[in-house]
PDB file of C-alpha atoms in Angstrom:
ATOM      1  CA  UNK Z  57      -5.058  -2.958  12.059  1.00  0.00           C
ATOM      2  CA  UNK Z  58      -4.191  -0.032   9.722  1.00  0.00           C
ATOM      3  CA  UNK Z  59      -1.439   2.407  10.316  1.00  0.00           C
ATOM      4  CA  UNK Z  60      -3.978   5.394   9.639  1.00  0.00           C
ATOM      5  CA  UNK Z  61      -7.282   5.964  10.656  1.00  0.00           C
ATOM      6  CA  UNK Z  62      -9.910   7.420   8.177  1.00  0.00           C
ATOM      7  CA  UNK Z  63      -9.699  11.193   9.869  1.00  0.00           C
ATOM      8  CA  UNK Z  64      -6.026  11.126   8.968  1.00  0.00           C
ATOM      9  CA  UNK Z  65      -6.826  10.147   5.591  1.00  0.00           C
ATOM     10  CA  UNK Z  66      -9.463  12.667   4.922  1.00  0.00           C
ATOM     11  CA  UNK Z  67      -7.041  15.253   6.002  1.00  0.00           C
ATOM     12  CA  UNK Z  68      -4.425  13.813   3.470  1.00  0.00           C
ATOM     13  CA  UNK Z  69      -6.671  13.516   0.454  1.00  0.00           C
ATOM     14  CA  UNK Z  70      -7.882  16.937   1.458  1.00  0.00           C
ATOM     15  CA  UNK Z  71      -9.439  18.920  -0.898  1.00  0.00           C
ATOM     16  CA  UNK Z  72     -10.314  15.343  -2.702  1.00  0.00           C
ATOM     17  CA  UNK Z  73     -13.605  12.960  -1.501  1.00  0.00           C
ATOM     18  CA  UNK Z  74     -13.157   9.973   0.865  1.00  0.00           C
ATOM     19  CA  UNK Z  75     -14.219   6.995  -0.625  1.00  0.00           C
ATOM     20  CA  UNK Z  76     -16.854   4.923   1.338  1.00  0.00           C
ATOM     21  CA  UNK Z  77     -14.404   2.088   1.555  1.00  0.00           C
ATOM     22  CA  UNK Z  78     -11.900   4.295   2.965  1.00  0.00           C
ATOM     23  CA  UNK Z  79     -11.656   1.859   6.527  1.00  0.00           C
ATOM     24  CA  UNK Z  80     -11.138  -1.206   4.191  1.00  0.00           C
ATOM     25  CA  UNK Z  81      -8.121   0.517   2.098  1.00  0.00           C
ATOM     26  CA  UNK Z  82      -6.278   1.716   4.935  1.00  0.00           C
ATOM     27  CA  UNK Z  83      -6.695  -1.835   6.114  1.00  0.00           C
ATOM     28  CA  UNK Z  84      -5.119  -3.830   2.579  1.00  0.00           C
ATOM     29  CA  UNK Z  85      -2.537  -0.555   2.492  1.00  0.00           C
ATOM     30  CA  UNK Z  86      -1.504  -1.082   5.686  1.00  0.00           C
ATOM     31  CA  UNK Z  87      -1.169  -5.253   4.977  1.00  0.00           C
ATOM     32  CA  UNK Z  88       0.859  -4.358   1.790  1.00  0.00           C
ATOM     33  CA  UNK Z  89       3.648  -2.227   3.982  1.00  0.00           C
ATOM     34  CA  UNK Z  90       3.536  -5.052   6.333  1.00  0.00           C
ATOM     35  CA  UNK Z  91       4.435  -7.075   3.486  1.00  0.00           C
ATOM     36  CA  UNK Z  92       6.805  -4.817   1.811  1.00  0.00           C
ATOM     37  CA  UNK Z  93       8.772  -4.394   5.238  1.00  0.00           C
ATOM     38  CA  UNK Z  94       9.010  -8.048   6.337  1.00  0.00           C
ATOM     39  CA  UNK Z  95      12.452  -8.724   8.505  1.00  0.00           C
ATOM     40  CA  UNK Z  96      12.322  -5.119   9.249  1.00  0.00           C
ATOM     41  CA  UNK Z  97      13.285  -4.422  13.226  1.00  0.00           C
ATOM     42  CA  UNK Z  98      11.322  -1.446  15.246  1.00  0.00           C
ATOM     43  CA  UNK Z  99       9.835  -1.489  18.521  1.00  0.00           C
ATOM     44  CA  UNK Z 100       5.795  -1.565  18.677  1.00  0.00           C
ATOM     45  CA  UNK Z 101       3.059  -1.275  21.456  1.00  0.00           C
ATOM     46  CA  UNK Z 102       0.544  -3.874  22.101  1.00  0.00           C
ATOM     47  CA  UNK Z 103      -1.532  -3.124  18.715  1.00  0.00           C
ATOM     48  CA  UNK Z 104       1.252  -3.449  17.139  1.00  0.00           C
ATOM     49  CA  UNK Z 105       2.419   0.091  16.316  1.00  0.00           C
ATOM     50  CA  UNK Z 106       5.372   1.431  16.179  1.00  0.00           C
ATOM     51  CA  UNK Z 107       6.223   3.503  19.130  1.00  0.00           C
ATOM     52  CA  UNK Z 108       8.594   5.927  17.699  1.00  0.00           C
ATOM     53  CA  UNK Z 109       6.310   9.254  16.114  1.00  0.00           C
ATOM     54  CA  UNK Z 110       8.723   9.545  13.636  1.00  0.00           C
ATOM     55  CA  UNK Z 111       8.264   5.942  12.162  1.00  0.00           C
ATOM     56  CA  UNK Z 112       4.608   6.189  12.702  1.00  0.00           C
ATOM     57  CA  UNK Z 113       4.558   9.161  10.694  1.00  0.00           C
ATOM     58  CA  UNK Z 114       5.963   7.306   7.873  1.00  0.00           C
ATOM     59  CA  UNK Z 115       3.921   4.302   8.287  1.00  0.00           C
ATOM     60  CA  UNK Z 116       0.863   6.805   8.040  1.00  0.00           C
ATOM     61  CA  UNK Z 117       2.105   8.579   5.373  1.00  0.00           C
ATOM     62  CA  UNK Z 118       2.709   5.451   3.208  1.00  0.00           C
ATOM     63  CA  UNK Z 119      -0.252   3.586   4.177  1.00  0.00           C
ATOM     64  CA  UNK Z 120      -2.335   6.921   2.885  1.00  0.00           C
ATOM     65  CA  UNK Z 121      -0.212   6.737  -0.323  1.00  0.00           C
ATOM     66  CA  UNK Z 122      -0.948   3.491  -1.141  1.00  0.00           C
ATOM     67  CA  UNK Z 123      -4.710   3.908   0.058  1.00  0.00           C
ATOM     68  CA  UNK Z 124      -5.360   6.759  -2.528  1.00  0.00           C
ATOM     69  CA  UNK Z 125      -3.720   4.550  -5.011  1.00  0.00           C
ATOM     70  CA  UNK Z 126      -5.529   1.307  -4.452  1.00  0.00           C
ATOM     71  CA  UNK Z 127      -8.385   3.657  -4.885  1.00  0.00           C
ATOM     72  CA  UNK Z 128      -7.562   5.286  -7.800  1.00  0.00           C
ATOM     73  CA  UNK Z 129      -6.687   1.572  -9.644  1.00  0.00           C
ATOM     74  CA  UNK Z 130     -10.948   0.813  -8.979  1.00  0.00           C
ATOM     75  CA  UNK Z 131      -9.206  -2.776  -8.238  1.00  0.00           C
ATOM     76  CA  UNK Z 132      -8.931  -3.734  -4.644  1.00  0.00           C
ATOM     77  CA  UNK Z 133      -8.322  -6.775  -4.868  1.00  0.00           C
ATOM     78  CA  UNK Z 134      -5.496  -6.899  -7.699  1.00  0.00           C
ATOM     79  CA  UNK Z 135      -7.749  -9.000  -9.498  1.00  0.00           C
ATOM     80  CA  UNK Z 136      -7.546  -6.867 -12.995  1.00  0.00           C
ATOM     81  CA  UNK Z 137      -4.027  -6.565 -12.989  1.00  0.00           C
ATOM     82  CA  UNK Z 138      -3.139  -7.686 -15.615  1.00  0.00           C
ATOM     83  CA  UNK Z 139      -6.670  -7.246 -17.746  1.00  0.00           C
ATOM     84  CA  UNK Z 140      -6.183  -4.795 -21.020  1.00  0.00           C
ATOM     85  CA  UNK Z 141      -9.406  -5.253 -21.783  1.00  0.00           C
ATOM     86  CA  UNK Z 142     -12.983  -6.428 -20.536  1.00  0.00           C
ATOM     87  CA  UNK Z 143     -16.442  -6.660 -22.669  1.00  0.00           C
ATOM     88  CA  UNK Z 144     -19.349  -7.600 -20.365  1.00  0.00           C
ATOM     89  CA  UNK Z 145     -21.968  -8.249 -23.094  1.00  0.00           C
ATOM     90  CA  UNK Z 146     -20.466 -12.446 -24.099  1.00  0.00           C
ATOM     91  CA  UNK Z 147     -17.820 -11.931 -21.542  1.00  0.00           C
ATOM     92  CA  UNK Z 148     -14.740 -11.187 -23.393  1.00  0.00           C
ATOM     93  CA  UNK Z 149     -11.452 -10.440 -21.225  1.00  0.00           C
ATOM     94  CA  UNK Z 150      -7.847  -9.382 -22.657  1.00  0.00           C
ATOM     95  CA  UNK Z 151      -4.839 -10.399 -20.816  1.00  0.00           C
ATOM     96  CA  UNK Z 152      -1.782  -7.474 -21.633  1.00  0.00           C
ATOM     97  CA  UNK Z 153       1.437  -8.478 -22.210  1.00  0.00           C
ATOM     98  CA  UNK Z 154       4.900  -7.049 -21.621  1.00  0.00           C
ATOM     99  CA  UNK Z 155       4.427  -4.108 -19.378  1.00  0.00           C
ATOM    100  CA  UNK Z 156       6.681  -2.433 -16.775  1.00  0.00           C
ATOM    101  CA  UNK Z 157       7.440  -5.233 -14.766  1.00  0.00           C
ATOM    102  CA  UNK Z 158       7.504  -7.536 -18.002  1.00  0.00           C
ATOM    103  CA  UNK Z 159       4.308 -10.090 -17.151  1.00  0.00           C
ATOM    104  CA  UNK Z 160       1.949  -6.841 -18.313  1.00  0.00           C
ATOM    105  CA  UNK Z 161       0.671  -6.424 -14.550  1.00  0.00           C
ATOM    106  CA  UNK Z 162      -0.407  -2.932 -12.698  1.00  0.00           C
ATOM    107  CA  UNK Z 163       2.172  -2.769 -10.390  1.00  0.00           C
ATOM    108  CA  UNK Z 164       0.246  -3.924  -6.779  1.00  0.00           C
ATOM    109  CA  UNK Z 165       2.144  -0.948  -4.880  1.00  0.00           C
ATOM    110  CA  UNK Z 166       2.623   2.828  -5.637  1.00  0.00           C
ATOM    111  CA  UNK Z 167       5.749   3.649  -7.090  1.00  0.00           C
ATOM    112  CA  UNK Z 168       5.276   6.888  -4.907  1.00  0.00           C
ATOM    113  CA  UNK Z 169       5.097   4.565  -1.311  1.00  0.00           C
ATOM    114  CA  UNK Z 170       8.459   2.821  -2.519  1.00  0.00           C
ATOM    115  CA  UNK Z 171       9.836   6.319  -3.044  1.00  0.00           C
ATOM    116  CA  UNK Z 172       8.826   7.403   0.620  1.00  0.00           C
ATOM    117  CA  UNK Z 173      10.070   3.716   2.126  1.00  0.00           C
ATOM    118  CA  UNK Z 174      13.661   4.295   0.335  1.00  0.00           C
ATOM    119  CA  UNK Z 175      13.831   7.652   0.925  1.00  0.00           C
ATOM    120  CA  UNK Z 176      13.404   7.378   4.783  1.00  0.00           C
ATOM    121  CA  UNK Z 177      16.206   4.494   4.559  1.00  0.00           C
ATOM    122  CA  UNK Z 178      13.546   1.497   4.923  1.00  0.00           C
ATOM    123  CA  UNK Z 179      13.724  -0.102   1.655  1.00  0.00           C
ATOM    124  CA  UNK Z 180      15.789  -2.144   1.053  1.00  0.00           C
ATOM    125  CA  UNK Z 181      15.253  -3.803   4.321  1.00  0.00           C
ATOM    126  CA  UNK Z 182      18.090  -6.891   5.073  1.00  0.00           C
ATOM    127  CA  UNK Z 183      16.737  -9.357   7.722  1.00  0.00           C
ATOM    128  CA  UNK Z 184      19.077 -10.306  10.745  1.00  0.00           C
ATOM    129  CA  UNK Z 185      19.624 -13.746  11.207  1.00  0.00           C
ATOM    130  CA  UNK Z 186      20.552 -14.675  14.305  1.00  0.00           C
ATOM    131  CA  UNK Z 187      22.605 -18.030  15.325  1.00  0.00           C
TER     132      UNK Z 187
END
C-alpha cells in the first residue's frame, strides 16, 4: 500500500520522466515513512490511510520525496550504501569509510522527507505507553 499513486507522482516530478518502477518506489517510500513514523497516533480507513486530507497530503508529499530520491540513488534496495567503488571486470568492490552518519553509508532516507516530517510537527514522534 503506498501513500501515492503513480498519477500523483507524475504530477510531482512534473516536468521530469517517471521511471518504469515508479509503482514499486512509491511502495518501499511509503514502507520507509511507515518505518520512520512508528508509535505515531492518527486515525486511518480500512486500507490503512489516514483519514484526515491534511495528513494525507503530507504522507503523499513525503512518500513522493523519498520516491524521487530512491530513484535518483539507482539503489533500491540500499544494497550499495556504503560501496565507494565497484569494478565489474575481476569484481573489485570498495567499502567508504567515515561519511555523514560516520559508518560511510548513503543515508537510506532524504534529508528533504525528514525536513517535511519535522516541519509538519511529526518527527520526532514519542510513543504512548499505556498502563
Amino acid at each position: 500500500m503506498a501513500y501515492a499513486t503513480v498519477e500523483e507522482f507524475t504530477d510531482y516530478l512534473d516536468p521530469d520522466p517517471v521511471p518504469a518502477n515508479a509503482s514499486r518506489l512509491l511502495d518501499r517510500a511509503s514502507t520507509r515513512l511507515d518505518k520512520l513514523l512508528i508509535g505515531a497516533v492518527y486515525e486511518t480507513n480500512a486500507d490503512g490511510l489516514p483519514t484526515d486530507p491534511a495528513l494525507a497530503a503530507v504522507f503523499r508529499e513525503a512518500v513522493c520525496i523519498q520516491a524521487q530520491y530512491i530513484d535518483s540513488l539507482g539503489d533500491e534496495t540500499g544494497a550499495n550504501a556504503n560501496v565507494a567503488s565497484m569494478t565489474l571486470g575481476n569484481q573489485s568492490i570498495v567499502r567508504a569509510l567515515g561519511g555523514r552518519d560516520g559508518k560511510g553509508t548513503t543515508p537510506r532516507v532524504s534529508q528533504d522527507l525528514l525536513d517535511l516530517l519535522q516541519a509538519k510537527g511529526l518527527l520526532p514522534v514519542f510513543p504512548r505507553v499505556w498502563g
